[in-house]
mmCIF file of C-alpha atoms in Angstrom:
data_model
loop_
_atom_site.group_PDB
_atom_site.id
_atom_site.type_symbol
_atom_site.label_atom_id
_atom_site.label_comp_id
_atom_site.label_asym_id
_atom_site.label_seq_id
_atom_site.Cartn_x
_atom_site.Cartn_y
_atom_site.Cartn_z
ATOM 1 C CA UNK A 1 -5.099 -10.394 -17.530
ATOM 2 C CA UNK A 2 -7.631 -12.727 -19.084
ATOM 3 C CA UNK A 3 -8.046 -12.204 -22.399
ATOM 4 C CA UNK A 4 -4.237 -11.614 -22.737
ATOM 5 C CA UNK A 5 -3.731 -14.908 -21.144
ATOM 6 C CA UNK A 6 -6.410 -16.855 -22.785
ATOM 7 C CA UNK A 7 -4.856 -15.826 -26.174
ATOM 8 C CA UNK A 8 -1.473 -16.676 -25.441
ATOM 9 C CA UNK A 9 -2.721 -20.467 -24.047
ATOM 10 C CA UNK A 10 -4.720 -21.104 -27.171
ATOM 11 C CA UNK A 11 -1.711 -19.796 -29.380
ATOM 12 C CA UNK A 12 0.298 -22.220 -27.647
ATOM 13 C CA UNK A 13 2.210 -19.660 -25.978
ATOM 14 C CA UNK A 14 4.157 -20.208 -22.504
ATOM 15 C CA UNK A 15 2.329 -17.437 -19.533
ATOM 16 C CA UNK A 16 4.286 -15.769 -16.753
ATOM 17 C CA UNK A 17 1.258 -14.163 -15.544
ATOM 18 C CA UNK A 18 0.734 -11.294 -12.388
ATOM 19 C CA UNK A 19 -1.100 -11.986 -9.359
ATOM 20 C CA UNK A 20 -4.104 -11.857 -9.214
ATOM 21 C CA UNK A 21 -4.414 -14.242 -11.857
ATOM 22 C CA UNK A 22 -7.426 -12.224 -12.957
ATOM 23 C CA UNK A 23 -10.286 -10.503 -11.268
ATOM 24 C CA UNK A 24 -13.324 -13.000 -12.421
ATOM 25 C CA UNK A 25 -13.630 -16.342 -10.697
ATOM 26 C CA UNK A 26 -15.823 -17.411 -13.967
ATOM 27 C CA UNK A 27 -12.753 -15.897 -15.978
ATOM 28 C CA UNK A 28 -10.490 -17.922 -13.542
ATOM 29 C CA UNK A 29 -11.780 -21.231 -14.210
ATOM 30 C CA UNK A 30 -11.631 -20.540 -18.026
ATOM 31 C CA UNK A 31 -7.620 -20.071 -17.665
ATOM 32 C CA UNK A 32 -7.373 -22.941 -15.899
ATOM 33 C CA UNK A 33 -9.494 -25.488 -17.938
ATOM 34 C CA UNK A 34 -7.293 -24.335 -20.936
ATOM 35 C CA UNK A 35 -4.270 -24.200 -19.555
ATOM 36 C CA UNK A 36 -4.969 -27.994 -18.176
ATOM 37 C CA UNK A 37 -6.261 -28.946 -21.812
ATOM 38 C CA UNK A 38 -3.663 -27.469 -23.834
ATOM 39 C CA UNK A 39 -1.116 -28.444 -21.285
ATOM 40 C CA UNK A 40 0.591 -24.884 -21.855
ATOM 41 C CA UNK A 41 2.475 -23.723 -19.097
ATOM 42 C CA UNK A 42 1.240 -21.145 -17.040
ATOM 43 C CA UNK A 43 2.652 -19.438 -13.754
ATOM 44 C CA UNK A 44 0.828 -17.239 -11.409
ATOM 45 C CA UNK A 45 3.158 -14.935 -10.089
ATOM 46 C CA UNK A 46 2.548 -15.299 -6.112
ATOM 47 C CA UNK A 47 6.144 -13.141 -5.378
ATOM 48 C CA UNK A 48 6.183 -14.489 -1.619
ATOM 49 C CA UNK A 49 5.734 -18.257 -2.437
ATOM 50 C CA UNK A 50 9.190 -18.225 -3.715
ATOM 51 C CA UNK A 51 10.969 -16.640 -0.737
ATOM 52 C CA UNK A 52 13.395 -19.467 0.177
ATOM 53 C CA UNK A 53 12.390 -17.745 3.783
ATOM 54 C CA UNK A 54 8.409 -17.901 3.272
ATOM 55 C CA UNK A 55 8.839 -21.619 2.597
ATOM 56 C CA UNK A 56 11.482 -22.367 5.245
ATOM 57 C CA UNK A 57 8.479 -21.088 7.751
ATOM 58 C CA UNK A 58 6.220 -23.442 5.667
ATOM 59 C CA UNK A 59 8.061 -26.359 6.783
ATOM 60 C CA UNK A 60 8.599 -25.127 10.219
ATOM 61 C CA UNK A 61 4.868 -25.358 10.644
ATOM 62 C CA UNK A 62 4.228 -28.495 8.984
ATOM 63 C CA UNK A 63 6.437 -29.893 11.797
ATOM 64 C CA UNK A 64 4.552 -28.820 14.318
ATOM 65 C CA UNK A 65 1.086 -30.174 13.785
ATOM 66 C CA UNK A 66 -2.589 -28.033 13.709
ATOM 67 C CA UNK A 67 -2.449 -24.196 13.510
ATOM 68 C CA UNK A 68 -4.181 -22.628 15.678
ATOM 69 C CA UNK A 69 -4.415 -19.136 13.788
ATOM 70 C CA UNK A 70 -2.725 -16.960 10.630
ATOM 71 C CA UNK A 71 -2.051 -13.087 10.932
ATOM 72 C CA UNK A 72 -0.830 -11.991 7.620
ATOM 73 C CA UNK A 73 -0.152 -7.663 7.009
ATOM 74 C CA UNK A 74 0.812 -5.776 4.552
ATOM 75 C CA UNK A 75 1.426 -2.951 1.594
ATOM 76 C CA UNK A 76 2.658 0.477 1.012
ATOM 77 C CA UNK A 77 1.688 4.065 0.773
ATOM 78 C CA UNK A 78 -0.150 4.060 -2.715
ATOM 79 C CA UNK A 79 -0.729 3.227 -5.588
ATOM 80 C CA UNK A 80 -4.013 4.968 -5.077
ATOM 81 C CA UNK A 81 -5.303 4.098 -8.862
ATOM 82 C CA UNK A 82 -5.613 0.470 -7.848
ATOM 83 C CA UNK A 83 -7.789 -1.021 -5.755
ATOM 84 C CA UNK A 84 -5.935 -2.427 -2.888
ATOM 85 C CA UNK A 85 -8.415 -5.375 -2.231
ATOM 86 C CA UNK A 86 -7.182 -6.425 -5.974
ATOM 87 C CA UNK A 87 -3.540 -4.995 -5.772
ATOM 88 C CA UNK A 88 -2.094 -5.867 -2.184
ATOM 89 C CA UNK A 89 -4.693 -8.902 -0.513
ATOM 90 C CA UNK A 90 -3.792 -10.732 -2.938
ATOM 91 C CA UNK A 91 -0.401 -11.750 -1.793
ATOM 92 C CA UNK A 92 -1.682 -12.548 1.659
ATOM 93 C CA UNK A 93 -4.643 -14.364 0.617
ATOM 94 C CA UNK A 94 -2.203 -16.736 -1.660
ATOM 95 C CA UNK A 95 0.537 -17.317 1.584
ATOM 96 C CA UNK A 96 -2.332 -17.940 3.793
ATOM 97 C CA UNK A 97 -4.430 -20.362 1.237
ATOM 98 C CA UNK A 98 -0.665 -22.030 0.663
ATOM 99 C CA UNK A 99 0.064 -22.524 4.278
ATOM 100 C CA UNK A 100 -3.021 -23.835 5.311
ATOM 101 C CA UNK A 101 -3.800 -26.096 2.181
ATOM 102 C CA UNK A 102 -7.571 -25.823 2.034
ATOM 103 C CA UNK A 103 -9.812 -23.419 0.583
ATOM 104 C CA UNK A 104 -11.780 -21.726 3.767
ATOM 105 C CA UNK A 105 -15.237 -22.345 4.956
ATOM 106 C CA UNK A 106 -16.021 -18.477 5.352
ATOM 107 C CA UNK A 107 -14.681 -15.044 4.590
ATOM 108 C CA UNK A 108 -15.596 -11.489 6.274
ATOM 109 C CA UNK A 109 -14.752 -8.083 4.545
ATOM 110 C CA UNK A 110 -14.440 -4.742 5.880
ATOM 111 C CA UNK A 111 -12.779 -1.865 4.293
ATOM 112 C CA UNK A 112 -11.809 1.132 5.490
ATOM 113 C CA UNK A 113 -11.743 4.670 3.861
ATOM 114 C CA UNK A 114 -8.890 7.060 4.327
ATOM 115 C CA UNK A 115 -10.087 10.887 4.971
ATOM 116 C CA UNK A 116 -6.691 12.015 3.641
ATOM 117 C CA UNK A 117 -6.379 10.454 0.350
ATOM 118 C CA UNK A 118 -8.103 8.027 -1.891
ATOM 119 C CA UNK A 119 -6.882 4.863 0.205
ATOM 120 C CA UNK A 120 -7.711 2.530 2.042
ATOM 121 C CA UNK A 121 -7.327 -0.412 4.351
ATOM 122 C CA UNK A 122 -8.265 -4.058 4.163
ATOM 123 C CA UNK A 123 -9.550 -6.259 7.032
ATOM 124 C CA UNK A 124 -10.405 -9.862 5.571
ATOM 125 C CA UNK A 125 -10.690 -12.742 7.686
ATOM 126 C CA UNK A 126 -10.420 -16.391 6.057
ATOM 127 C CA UNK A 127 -12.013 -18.679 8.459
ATOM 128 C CA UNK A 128 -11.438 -22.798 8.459
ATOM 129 C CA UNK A 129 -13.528 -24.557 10.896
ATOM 130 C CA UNK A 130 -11.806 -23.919 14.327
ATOM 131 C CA UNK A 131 -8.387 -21.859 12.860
ATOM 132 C CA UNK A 132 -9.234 -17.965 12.025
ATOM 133 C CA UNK A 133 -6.486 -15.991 9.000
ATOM 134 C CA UNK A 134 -6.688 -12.462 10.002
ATOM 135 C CA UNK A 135 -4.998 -10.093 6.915
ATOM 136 C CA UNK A 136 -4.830 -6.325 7.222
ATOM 137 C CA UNK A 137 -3.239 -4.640 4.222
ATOM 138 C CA UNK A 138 -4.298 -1.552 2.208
ATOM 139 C CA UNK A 139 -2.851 1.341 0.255
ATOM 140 C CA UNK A 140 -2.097 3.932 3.342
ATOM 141 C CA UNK A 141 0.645 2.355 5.144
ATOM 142 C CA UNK A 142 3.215 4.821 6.177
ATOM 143 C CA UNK A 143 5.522 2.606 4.384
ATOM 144 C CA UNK A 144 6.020 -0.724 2.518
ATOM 145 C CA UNK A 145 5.735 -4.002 4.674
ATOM 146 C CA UNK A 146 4.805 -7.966 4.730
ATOM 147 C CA UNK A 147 4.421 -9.976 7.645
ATOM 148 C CA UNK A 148 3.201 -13.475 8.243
ATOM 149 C CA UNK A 149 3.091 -14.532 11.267
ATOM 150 C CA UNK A 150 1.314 -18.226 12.510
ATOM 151 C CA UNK A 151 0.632 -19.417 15.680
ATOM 152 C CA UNK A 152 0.443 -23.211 15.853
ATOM 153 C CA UNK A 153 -1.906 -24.909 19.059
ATOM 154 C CA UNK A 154 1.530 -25.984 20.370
ATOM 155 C CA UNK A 155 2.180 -22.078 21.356
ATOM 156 C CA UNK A 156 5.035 -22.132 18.807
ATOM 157 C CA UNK A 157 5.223 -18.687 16.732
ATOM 158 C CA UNK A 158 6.718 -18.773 13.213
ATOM 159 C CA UNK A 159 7.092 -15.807 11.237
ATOM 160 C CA UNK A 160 7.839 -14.846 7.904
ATOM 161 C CA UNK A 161 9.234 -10.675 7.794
ATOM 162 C CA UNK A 162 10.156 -9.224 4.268
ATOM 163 C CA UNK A 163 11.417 -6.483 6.043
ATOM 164 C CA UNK A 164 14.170 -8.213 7.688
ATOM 165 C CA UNK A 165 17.394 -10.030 6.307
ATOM 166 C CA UNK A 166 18.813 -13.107 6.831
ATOM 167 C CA UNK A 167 22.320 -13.809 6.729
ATOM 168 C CA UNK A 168 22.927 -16.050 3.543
ATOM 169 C CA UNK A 169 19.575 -15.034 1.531
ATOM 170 C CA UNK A 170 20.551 -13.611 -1.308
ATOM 171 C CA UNK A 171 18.430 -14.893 -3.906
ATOM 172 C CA UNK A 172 15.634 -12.984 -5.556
ATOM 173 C CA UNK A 173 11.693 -14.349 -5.304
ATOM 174 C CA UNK A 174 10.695 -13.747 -8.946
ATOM 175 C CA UNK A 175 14.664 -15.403 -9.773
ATOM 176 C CA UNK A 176 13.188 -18.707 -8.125
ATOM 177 C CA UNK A 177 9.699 -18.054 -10.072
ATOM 178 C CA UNK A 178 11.310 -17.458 -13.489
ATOM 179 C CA UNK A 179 13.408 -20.619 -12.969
ATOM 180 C CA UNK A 180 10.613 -22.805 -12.050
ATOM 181 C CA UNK A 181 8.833 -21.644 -15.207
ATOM 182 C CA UNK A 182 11.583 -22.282 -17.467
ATOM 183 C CA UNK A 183 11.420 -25.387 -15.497
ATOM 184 C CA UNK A 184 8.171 -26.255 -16.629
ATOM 185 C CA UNK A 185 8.742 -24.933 -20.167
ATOM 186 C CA UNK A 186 10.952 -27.751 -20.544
ATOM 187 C CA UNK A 187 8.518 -30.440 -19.118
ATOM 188 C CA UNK A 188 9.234 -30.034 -15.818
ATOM 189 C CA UNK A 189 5.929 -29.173 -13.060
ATOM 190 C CA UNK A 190 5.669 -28.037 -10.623
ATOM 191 C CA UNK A 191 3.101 -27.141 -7.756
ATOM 192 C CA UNK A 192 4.280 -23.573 -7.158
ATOM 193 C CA UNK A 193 3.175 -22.929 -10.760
ATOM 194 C CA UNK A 194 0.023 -21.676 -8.909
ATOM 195 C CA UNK A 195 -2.776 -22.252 -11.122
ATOM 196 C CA UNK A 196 -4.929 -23.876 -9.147
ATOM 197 C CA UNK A 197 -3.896 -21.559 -6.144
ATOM 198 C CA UNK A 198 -4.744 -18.870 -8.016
ATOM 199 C CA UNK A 199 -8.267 -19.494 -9.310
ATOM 200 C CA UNK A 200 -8.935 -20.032 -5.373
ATOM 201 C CA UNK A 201 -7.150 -16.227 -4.671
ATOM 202 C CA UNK A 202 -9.044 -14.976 -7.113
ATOM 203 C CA UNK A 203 -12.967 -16.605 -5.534
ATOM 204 C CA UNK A 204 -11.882 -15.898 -1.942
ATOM 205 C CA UNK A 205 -10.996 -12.004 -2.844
ATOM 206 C CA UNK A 206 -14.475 -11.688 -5.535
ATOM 207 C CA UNK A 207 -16.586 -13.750 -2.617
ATOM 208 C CA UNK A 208 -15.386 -11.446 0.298
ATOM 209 C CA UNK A 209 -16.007 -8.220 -2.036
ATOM 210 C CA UNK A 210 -19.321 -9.546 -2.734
ATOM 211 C CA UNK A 211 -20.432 -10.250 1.048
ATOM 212 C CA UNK A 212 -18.781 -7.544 2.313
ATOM 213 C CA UNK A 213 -19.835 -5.827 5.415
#
């Protein structure tokens, strides 16, 4: 997505970009100066940030002080073409980095090859001092799923399911993303524009590939 983005920011031009933002922390930082100094607006597609649902579970944790841990799975039978480090983590990595606030102290890699296909599955852990983000997703899933799930040190459990359906939630994630980047078209920002957030997606995911065990 860099170069397409890059072009589009210096020609002035408006960016509803794909997670992951790119696949080059250097690259990353190079969107993200621009868009900052051309004050173009650019939007990082995180789907899950803009389930009313994920952020209803947001605030249900804020209220209840220190989390004590994060256990985020996730993805589908396939694609096999992609690499499901770059295709699937990132959508945990972004709800986990949004819940918590912070950018983490340390991150572990292990991936596992399928012997049937071409897959395979993800184990990342994000780790910030005393609190521990466990994510398991991949590309062999019997089928498609997202689950976040966090445990604050008050022994409450909050969870956020895709799979399931609330009564009254009718509204589509990339609906609320679109509006919030017409939003900011027209001068209006907003934090879920994901710029910033992304950049740190993008070092977490190229750190743990590089220390990977």
């Amino acid at each position: 997505h860099a170069d397409i983005a890059r072009k589009c920011i210096s020609d002035g031009l408006p960016v509803f970009i794909e997670k992951p933002l790119c696949t080059s922390y250097d690259d990353a930082k190079l969107i993200a100066v621009e868009c900052e100094v051309s004050n173009v607006p650019v939007l990082v597609d995180h789907t899950y940030l803009f389930d009313s649902r994920f952020q209803r579970m947001k605030e249900e944790v804020k209220r209840h002080g220190k989390i004590h841990s994060i256990q985020s799975w996730g993805g589908n039978y396939g694609q096999f073409k992609y690499d499901p480090l770059w295709d699937y983590a990132p959508h945990d990595v972004a709800m986990c980095l949004d819940i918590f606030g912070e950018y983490p102290g340390q991150t572990v890699l292990r991936r596992m090859k399928s012997h049937v296909t071409s897959g395979e599955a993800i184990f990342l852990w994000l780790a910030w001092f005393d609190t521990v983000s466990e994510i398991i997703t991949g590309n062999i899933f019997a089928s498609r799923s997202r689950r976040c799930m966090v445990r604050c040190d008050d022994g409450k459990f909050f969870t956020f399911d895709d799979m399931i359906s609330r009564p009254g939630i009718t509204e589509s994630p990339v609906a609320n993303a679109l509006t919030v980047f017409i939003d900011a078209i027209h001068g209006k920002k907003d934090e879920r524009l994901g710029v910033e957030l992304g950049v740190d997606v993008v070092q977490v995911i190229e750190t743990a590939e590089r220390m990977a065990v």
